[in-house]
Coordinates of C-alpha atoms in Angstrom, one line a residue:
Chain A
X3 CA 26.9 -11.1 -65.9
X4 CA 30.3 -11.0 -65.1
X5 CA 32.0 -9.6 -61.4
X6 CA 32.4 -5.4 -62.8
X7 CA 28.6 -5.5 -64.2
X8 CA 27.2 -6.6 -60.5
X9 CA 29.2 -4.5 -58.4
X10 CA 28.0 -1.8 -60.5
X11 CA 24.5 -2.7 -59.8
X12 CA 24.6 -3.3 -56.0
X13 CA 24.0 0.8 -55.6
X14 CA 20.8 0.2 -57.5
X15 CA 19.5 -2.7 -55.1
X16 CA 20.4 -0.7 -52.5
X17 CA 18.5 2.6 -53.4
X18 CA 15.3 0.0 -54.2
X19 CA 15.8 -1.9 -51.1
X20 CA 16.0 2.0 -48.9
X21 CA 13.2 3.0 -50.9
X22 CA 10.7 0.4 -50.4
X23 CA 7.8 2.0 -48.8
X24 CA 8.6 1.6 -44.7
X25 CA 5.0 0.9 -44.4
X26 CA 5.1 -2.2 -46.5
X27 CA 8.4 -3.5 -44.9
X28 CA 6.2 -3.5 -41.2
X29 CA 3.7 -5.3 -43.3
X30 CA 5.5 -7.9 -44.6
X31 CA 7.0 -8.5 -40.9
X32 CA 3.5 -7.8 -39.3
X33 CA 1.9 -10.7 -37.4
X34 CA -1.6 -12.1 -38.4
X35 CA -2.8 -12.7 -34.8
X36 CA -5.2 -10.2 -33.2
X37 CA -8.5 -10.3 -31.8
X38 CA -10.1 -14.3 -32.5
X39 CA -7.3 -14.9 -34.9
X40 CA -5.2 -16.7 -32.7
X41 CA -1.9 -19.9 -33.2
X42 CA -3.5 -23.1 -32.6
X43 CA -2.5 -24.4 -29.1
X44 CA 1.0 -24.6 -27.9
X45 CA 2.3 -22.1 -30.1
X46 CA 6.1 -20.3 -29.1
X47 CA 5.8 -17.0 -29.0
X48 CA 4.9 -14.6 -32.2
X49 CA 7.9 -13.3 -32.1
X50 CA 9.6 -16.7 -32.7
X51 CA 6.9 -17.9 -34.6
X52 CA 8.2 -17.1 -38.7
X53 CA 11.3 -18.3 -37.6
X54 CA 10.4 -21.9 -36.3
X55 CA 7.2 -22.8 -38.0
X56 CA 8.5 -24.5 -41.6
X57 CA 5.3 -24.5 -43.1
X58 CA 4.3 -28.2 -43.6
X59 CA 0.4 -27.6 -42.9
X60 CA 0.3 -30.8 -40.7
X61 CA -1.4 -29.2 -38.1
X62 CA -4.0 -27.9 -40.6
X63 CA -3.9 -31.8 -42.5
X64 CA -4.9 -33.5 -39.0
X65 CA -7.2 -30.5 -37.7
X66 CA -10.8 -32.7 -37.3
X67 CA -12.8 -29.5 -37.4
X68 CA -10.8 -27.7 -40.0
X69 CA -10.5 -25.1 -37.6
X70 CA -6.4 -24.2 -38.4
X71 CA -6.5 -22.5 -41.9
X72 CA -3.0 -22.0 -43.6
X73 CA -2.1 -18.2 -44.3
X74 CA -1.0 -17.3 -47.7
X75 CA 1.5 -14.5 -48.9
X76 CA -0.8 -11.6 -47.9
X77 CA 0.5 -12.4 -44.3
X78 CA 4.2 -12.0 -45.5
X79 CA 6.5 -13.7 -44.1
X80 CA 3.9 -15.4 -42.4
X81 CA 2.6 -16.5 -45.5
X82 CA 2.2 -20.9 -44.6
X83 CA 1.5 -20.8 -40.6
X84 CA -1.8 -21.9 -39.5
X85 CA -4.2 -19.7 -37.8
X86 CA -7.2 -20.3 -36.7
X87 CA -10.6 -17.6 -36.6
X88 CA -12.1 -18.4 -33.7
X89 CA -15.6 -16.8 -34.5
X90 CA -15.8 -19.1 -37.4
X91 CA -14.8 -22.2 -36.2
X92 CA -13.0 -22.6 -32.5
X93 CA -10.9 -24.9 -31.4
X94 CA -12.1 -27.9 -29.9
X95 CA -8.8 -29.0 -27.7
X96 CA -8.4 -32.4 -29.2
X97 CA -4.6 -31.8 -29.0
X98 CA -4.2 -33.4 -32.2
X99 CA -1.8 -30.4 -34.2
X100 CA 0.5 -30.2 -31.5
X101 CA 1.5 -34.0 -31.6
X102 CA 2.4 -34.0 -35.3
X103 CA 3.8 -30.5 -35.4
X104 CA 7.5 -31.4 -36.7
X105 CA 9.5 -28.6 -35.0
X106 CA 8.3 -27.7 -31.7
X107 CA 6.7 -24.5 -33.1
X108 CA 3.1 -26.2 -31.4
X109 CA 5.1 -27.5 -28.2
X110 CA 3.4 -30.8 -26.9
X111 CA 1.2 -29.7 -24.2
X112 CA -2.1 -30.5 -22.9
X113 CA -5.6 -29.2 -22.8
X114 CA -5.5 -27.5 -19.4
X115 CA -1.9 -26.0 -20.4
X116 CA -3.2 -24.6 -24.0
X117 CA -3.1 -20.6 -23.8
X118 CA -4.1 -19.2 -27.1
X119 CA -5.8 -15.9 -25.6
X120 CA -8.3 -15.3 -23.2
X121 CA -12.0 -14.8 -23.5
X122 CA -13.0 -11.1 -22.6
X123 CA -16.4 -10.0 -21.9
X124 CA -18.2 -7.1 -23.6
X125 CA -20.0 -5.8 -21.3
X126 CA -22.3 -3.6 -23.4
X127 CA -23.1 -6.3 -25.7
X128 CA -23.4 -9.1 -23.6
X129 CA -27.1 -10.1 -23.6
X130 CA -26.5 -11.3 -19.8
X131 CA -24.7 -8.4 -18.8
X132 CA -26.2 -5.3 -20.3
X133 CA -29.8 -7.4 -18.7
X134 CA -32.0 -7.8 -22.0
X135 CA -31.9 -11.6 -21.8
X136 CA -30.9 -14.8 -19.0
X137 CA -28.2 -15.7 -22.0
X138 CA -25.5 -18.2 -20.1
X139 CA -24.4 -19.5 -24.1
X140 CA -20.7 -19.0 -23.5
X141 CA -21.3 -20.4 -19.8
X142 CA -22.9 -23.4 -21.4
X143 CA -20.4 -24.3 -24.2
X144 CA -17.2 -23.7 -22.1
X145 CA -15.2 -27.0 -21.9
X146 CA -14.1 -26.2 -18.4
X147 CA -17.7 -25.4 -17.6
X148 CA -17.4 -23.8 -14.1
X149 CA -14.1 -23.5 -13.9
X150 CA -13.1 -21.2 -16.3
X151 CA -16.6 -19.3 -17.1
X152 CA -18.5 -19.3 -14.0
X153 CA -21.9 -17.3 -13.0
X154 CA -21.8 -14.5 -10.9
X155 CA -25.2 -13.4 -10.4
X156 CA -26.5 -15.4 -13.2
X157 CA -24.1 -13.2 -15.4
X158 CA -21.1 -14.9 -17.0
X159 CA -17.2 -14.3 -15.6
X160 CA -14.0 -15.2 -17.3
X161 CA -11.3 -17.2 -14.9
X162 CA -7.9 -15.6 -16.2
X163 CA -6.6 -18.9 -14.5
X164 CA -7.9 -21.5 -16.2
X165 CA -9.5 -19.9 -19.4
X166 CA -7.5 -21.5 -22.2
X167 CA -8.8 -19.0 -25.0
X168 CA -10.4 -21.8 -27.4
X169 CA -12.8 -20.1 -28.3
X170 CA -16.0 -21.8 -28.4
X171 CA -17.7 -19.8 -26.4
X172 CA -16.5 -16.9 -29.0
X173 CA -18.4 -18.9 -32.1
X174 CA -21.5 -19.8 -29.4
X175 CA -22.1 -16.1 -28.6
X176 CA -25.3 -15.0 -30.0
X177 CA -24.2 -11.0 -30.2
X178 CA -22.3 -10.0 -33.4
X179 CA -21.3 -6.4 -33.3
X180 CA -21.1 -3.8 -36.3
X181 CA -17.3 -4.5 -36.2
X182 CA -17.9 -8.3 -36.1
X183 CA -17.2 -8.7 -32.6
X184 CA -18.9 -11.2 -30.7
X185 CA -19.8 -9.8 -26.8
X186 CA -17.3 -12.4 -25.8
X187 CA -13.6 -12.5 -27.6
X188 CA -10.5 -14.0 -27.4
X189 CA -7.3 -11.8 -26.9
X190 CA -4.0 -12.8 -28.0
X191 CA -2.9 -11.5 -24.8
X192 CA -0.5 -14.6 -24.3
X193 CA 1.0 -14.1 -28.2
X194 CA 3.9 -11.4 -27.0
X195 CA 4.8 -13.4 -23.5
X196 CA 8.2 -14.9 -22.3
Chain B
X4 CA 43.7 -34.6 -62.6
X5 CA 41.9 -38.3 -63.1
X6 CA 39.4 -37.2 -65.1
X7 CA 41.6 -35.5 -67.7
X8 CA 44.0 -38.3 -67.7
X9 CA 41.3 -41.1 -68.4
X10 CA 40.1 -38.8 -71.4
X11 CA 43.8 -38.9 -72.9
X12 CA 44.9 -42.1 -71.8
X13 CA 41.6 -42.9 -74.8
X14 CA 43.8 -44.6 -77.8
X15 CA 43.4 -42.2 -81.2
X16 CA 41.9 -42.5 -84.2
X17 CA 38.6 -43.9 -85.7
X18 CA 36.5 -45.6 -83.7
X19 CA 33.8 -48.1 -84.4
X20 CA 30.4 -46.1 -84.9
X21 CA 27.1 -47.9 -83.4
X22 CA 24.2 -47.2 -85.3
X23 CA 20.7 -46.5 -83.1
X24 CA 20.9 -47.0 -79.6
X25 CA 18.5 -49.8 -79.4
X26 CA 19.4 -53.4 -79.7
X27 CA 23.1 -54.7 -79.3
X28 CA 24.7 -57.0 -76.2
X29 CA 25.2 -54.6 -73.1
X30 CA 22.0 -51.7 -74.1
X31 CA 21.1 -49.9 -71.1
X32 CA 18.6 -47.7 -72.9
X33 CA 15.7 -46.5 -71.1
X34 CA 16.6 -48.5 -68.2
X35 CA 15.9 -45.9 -65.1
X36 CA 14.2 -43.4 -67.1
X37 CA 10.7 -45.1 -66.5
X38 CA 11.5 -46.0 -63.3
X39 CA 12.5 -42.4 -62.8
X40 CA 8.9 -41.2 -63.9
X41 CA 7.3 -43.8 -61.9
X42 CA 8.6 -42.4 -58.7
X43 CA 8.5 -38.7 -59.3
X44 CA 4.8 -39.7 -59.9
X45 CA 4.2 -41.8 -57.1
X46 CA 6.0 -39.0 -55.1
X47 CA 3.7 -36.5 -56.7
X48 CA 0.3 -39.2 -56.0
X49 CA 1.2 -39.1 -51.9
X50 CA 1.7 -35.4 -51.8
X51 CA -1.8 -35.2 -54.4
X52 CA -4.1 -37.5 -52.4
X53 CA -2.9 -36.9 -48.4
X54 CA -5.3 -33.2 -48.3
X55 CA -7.8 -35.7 -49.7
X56 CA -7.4 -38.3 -47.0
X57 CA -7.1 -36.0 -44.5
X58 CA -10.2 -33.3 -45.1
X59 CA -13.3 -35.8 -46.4
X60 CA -12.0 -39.2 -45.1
X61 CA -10.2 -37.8 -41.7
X62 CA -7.5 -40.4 -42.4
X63 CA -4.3 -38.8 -40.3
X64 CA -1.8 -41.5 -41.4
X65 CA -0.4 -39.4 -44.3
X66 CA 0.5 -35.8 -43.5
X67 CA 2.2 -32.5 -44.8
X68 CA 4.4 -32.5 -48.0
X69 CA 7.8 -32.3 -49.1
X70 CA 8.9 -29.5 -46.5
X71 CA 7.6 -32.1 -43.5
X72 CA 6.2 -35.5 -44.7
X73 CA 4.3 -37.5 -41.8
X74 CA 4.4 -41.2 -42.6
X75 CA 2.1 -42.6 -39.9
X76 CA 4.7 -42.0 -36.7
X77 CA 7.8 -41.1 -38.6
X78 CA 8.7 -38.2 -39.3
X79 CA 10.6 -36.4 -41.8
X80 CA 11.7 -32.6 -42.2
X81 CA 13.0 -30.9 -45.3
X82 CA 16.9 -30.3 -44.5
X83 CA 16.8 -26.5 -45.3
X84 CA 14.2 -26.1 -43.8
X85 CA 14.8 -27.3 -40.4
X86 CA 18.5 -25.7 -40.6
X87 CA 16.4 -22.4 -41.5
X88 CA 14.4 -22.6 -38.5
X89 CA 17.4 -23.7 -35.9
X90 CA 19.3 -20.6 -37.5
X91 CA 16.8 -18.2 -36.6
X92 CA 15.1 -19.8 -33.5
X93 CA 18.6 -21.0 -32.0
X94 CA 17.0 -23.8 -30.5
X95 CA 17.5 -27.5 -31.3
X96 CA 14.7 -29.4 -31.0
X97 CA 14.7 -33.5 -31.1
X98 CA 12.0 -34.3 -33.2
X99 CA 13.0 -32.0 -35.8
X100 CA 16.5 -33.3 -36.2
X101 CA 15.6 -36.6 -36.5
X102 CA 13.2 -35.8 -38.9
X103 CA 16.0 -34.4 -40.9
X104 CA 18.7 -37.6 -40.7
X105 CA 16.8 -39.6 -43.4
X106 CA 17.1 -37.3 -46.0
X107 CA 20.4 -35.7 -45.1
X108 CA 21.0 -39.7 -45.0
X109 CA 19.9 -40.3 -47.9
X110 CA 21.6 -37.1 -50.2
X111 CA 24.9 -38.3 -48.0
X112 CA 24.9 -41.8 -49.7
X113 CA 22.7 -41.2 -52.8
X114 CA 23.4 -37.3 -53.9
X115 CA 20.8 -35.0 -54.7
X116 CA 18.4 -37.8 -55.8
X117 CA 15.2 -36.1 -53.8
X118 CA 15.7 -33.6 -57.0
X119 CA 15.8 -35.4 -59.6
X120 CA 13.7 -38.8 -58.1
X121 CA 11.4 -37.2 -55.5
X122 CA 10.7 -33.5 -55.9
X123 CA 7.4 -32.8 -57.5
X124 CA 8.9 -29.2 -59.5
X125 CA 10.9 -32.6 -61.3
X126 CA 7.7 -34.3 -61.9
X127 CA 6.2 -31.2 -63.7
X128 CA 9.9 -29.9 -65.4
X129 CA 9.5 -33.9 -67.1
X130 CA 6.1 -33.6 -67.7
X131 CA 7.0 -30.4 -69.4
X132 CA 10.1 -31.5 -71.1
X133 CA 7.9 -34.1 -73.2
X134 CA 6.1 -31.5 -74.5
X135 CA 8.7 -28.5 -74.8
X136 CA 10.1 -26.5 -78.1
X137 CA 12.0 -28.3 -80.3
X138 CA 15.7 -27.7 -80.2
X139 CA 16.0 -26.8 -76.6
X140 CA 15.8 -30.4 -75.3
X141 CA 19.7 -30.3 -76.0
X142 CA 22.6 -30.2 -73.6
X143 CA 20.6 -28.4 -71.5
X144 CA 18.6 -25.7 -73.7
X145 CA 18.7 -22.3 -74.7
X146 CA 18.5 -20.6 -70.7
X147 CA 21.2 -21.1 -69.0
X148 CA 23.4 -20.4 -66.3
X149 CA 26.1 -21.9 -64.0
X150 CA 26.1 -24.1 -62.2
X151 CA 28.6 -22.9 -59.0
X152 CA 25.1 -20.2 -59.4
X153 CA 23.3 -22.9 -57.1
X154 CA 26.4 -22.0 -53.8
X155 CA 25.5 -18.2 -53.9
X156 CA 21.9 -18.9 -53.8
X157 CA 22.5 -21.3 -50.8
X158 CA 24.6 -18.3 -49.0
X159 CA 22.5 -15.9 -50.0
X160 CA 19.3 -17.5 -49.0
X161 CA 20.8 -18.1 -45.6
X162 CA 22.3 -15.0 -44.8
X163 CA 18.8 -13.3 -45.9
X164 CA 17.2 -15.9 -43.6
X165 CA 19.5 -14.9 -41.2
X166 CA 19.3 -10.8 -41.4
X167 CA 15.5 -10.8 -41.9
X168 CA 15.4 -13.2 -38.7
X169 CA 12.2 -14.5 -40.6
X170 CA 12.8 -17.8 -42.7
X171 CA 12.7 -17.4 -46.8
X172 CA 12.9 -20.6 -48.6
X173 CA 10.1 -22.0 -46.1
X174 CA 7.9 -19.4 -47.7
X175 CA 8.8 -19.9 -51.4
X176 CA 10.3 -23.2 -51.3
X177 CA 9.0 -25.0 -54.3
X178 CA 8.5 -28.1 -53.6
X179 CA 6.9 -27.2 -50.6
X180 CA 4.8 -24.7 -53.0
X181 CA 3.5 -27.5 -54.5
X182 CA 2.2 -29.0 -51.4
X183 CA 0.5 -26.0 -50.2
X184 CA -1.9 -25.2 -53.3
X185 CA -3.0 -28.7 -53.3
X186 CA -4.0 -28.6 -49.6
X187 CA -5.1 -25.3 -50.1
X188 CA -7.3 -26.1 -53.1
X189 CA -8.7 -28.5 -51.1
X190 CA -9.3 -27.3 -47.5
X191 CA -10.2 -23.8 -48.4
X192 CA -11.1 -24.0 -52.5
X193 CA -8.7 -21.5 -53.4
X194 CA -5.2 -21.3 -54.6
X195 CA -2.7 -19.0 -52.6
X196 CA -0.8 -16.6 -54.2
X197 CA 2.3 -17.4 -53.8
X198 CA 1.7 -20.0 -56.6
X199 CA 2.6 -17.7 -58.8
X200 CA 6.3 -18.5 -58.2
X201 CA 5.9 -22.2 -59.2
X202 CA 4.8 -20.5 -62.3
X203 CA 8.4 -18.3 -62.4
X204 CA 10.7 -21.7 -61.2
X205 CA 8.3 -23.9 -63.9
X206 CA 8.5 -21.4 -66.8
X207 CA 11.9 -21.3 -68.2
X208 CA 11.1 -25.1 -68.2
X209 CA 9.9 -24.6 -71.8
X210 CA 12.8 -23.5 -73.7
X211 CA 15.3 -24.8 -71.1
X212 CA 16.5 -27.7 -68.4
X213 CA 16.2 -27.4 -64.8
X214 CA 17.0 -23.8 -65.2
X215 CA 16.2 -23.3 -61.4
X216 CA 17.4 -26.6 -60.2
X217 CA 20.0 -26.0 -61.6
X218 CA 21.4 -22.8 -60.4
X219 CA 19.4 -21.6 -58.4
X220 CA 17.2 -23.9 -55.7
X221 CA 18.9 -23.6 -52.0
X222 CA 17.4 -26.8 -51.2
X223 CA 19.4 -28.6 -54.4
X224 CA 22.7 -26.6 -53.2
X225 CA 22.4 -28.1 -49.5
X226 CA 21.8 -31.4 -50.8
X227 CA 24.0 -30.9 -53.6
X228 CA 26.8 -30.5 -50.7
X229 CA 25.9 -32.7 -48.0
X230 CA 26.1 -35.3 -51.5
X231 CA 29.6 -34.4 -52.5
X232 CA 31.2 -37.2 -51.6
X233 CA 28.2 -39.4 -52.1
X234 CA 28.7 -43.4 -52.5
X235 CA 26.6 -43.9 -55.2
X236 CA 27.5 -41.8 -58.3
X237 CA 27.5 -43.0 -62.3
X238 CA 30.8 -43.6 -63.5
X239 CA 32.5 -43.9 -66.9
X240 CA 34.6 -46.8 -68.8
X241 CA 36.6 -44.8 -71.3
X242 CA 37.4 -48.2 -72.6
X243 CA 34.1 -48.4 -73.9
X244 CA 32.8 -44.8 -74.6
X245 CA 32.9 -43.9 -78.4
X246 CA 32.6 -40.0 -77.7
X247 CA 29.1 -40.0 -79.1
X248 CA 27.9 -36.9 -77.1
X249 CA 25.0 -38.9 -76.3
X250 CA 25.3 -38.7 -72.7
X251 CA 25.6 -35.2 -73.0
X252 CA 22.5 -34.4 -75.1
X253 CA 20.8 -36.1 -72.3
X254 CA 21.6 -34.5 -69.0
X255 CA 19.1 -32.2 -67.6
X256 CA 22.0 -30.6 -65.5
X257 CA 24.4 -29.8 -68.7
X258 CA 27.0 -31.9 -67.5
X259 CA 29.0 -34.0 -69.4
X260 CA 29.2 -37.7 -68.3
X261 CA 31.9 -38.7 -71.0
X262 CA 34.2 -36.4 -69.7
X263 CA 33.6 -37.8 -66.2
X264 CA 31.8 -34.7 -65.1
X265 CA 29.4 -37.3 -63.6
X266 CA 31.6 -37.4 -60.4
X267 CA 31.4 -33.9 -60.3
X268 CA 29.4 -32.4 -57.2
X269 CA 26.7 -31.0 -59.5
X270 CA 25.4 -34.4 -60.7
X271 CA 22.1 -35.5 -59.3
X272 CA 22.2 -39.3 -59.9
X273 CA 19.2 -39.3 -62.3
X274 CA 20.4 -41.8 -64.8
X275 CA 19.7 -39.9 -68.2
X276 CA 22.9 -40.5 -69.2
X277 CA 23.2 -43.8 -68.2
X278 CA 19.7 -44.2 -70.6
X279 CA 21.1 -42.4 -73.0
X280 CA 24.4 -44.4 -73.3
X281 CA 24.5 -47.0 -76.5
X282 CA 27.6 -48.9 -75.6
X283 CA 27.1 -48.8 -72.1
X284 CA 30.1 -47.5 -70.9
X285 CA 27.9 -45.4 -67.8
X286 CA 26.9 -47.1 -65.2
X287 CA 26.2 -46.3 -61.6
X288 CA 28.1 -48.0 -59.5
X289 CA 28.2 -48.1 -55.4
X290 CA 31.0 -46.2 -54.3
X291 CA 32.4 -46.1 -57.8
X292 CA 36.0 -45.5 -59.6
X293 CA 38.4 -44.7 -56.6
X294 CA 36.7 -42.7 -54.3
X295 CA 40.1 -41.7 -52.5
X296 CA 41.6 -39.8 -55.5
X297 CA 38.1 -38.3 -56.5
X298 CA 36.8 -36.7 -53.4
X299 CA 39.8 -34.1 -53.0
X300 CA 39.3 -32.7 -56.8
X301 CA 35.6 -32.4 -57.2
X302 CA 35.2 -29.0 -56.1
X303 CA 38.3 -27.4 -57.2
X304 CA 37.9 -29.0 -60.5
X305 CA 34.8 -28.1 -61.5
X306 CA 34.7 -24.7 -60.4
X307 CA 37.3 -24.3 -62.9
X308 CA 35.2 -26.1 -65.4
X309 CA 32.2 -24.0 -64.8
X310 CA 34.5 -20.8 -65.3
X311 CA 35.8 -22.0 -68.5
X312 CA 32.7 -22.8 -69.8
X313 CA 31.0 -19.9 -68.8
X314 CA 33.9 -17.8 -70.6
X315 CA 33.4 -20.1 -73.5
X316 CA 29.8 -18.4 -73.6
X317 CA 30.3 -14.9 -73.6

């Protein structure tokens, strides 16, 4: 192809390139993490997220409970990053991603400074809450057991404070909803931050 | 030029023809190219077994692939794609660029040999190669394209990087592709999709050579650069070369050696040549020929010797 045969094409790519369905383009850009599909701990912010994470799957490689799973080119651009679905398995804070992550995309934190989300209560699915059983499940499986789910009445309550959004309380919950909700979920509410 | 003078500087007439390339004081043949093999499958073997390890034994020691490889507590990181994500992130970050020093290290001295002695898409285009259509295992095949091809797809793939603010060769990086499906056939029993593009890079493989390495892998353009002036490159003694073509025939990069295209930027140290030669006149050599007249011409001359070829073509 020589220099006069390309130039004479560029118009082309560009018509394509303005044509492509604006719909797909926000897909392709779109970020996997919503409701229980959350970064595995330390993660920078979403929107730096595609840009920093260089897709080596060592934080999937070293996960013990094969909770990280790697996203593939359905997520776009996010097609390689690790999430992790939190209903299936939950992250068990063994800290073990964020020590071999290569780029600082998982900064090197601890278990008490690991925000992934934050457990929200349903309160019209909660067992405890809408009174058709004693449940205290997510009570009972929360690592910081009285610190970040305590009992109020003998119905559970999420500590924005200390709740590090692992999820295991999501995957103990006994209620799954017709969307596929538990009565207790994580939000990604920290995702968007800084 | 120094390259153009050795050629003429060549005393005329006939010269003393060798018969097979076997046997004979001073044969090199076949001298790296198993060696070659050995290591692209080795290299292949840790990226193959470390999901293994890792999901049913729970041994950490070995992690990642060729994009970040964990070796116990060292680290390294793929060059472009660290530079990718400290374009887009503007952040430097320590662990990272250390991670990158041994292989930038390494293509500074060596040259490109993580291509052509390391990366598995090598592995499979040999693999391939052995069992290819006849005819097209010569002086690079039927598909073909420049070489200065492999500089645009370096720019290119950074300035998309850079405009999409969202990395591209991390995504589609083939080496790295490689990597993925394995893990991915192992920790979730599924291939991803993106595969398919190993399939597109691995493809022209069967009636060409190194058709994407070639010209178009961003990775093999950084390295490629960072590897111009690199110490370790094969070099020619006209005294010795017969102008057989041999050397030629050989190179998966379409170079050719006896013209002491070799020292050009494009070669990737892998030694086919040096295989291939009957009277030994290649050889590498650390920090070969004179290193102060060669650097300054590299690029300007073979620029023009990819133009003149490539007008030769049409």
């Amino acid at each position: 192809m020589n220099r006069r045969k390309f130039l004479r094409r560029v118009p082309a790519w560009a018509a394509i390139l303005l044509a492509w369905p604006v719909s797909l383009r926000a897909g392709i850009l779109a970020s996997p993490v919503a409701t229980n599909r959350l970064r595995p701990p330390g993660a920078v912010p979403e929107d730096l997220f595609a840009g920093r994470c260089i897709r080596c799957g060592r934080c999937v490689e070293v996960c013990p409970y094969h909770a990280i799973t790697l996203l593939d080119i359905r997520a776009g651009v996010f097609a390689g990053t690790p999430l992790i679905a939190v209903e299936q398995i939950p992250c068990t804070l063994c800290m073990k991603c964020v020590q071999v992550c290569p780029t600082g995309t998982l900064a090197r934190i601890g278990q008490e400074q690991t925000r992934m989300g934050l457990a929200v209560i349903n309160r019209f699915t909660c067992l405890a809450w809408s009174g058709k059983t004693l449940c205290r499940t997510c009570y009972d499986k929360c690592p910081f057991k009285n610190r970040a789910i305590v009992l109020d009445r003998l119905k559970p309550v999420i500590r924005e404070d200390t709740c590090t959004g692992c999820g295991l309380c999501t995957h103990a919950c006994p209620v799954t909803d017709d969307l596929g909700l538990k009565a207790v979920n994580i939000e990604p509410i920290y995702a968007h931050a800084e | 030029m120094p390259m153009q003078s050795e050629t003429a500087a060549r005393p005329a007439g006939p010269r003393p023809v060798q018969s097979g390339r076997a046997g004979g004081a001073g044969t090199t043949a076949g001298r790296y190219g198993p060696w070659r093999l050995l290591t692209l499958f080795l290299a292949f073997l840790v990226i193959l077994v470390n999901p293994f390890l890792n999901y049913f034994f729970g041994i950490n020691w070995l992690q990642g692939w060729y994009q970040s490889l964990g070796v116990g507590h060292l680290w390294f990181v793929s060059p472009l794609e660290g530079l990718e994500s400290l374009l887009v992130t503007r952040s430097l970050y320590l662990p990272s660029l250390i991670g990158m020093a041994i292989p930038l290290l390494l293509a500074f001295l060596l040259g490109r040999v993580f291509c052509s002695w390391i990366c598995p898409i090598s592995f499979f285009a040999e693999i391939i190669e052995r069992c290819r259509l006849p005819g097209s295992r010569r002086r690079g095949g039927r598909v073909r394209f420049g070489h200065h091809l492999i500089w645009f797809a370096l720019v290119a793939e950074l300035l998309l990087t850079m405009i999409l603010g969202a990395p591209v060769f991390v995504v589609l990086s083939p080496p790295g592709l490689v990597g993925r499906e394995i893990m991915m056939a192992v920790f979730s029993r599924r291939f991803a999709l993106e595969g398919l593009f190993l399939v597109a890079v691995l493809a022209p493989e069967l009636a060409g050579r190194r058709v994407f390495c070639r010209s178009f892998c961003p990775l093999g353009g950084l390295l490629a650069l960072v590897g111009a002036r690199r110490r370790m490159v094969v070099t020619l003694a006209p005294e010795r070369c017969i102008e057989c073509e041999r050397c030629s025939q050989a190179c998966p990069m379409a170079l050719r050696p006896a013209r002491g295209e070799t020292l050009s930027v494009y070669c990737w140290n892998c030694g086919a040549c040096v295989d291939a030669c009957g009277p030994a006149a290649l050889a590498f050599a650390w920090d070969g020929a004179d290193p102060g007249s060669r650097a300054g011409v590299r690029f300007a001359y073979h620029f023009a010797q990819g133009r003149n070829e490539h007008a030769q073509e049409k």
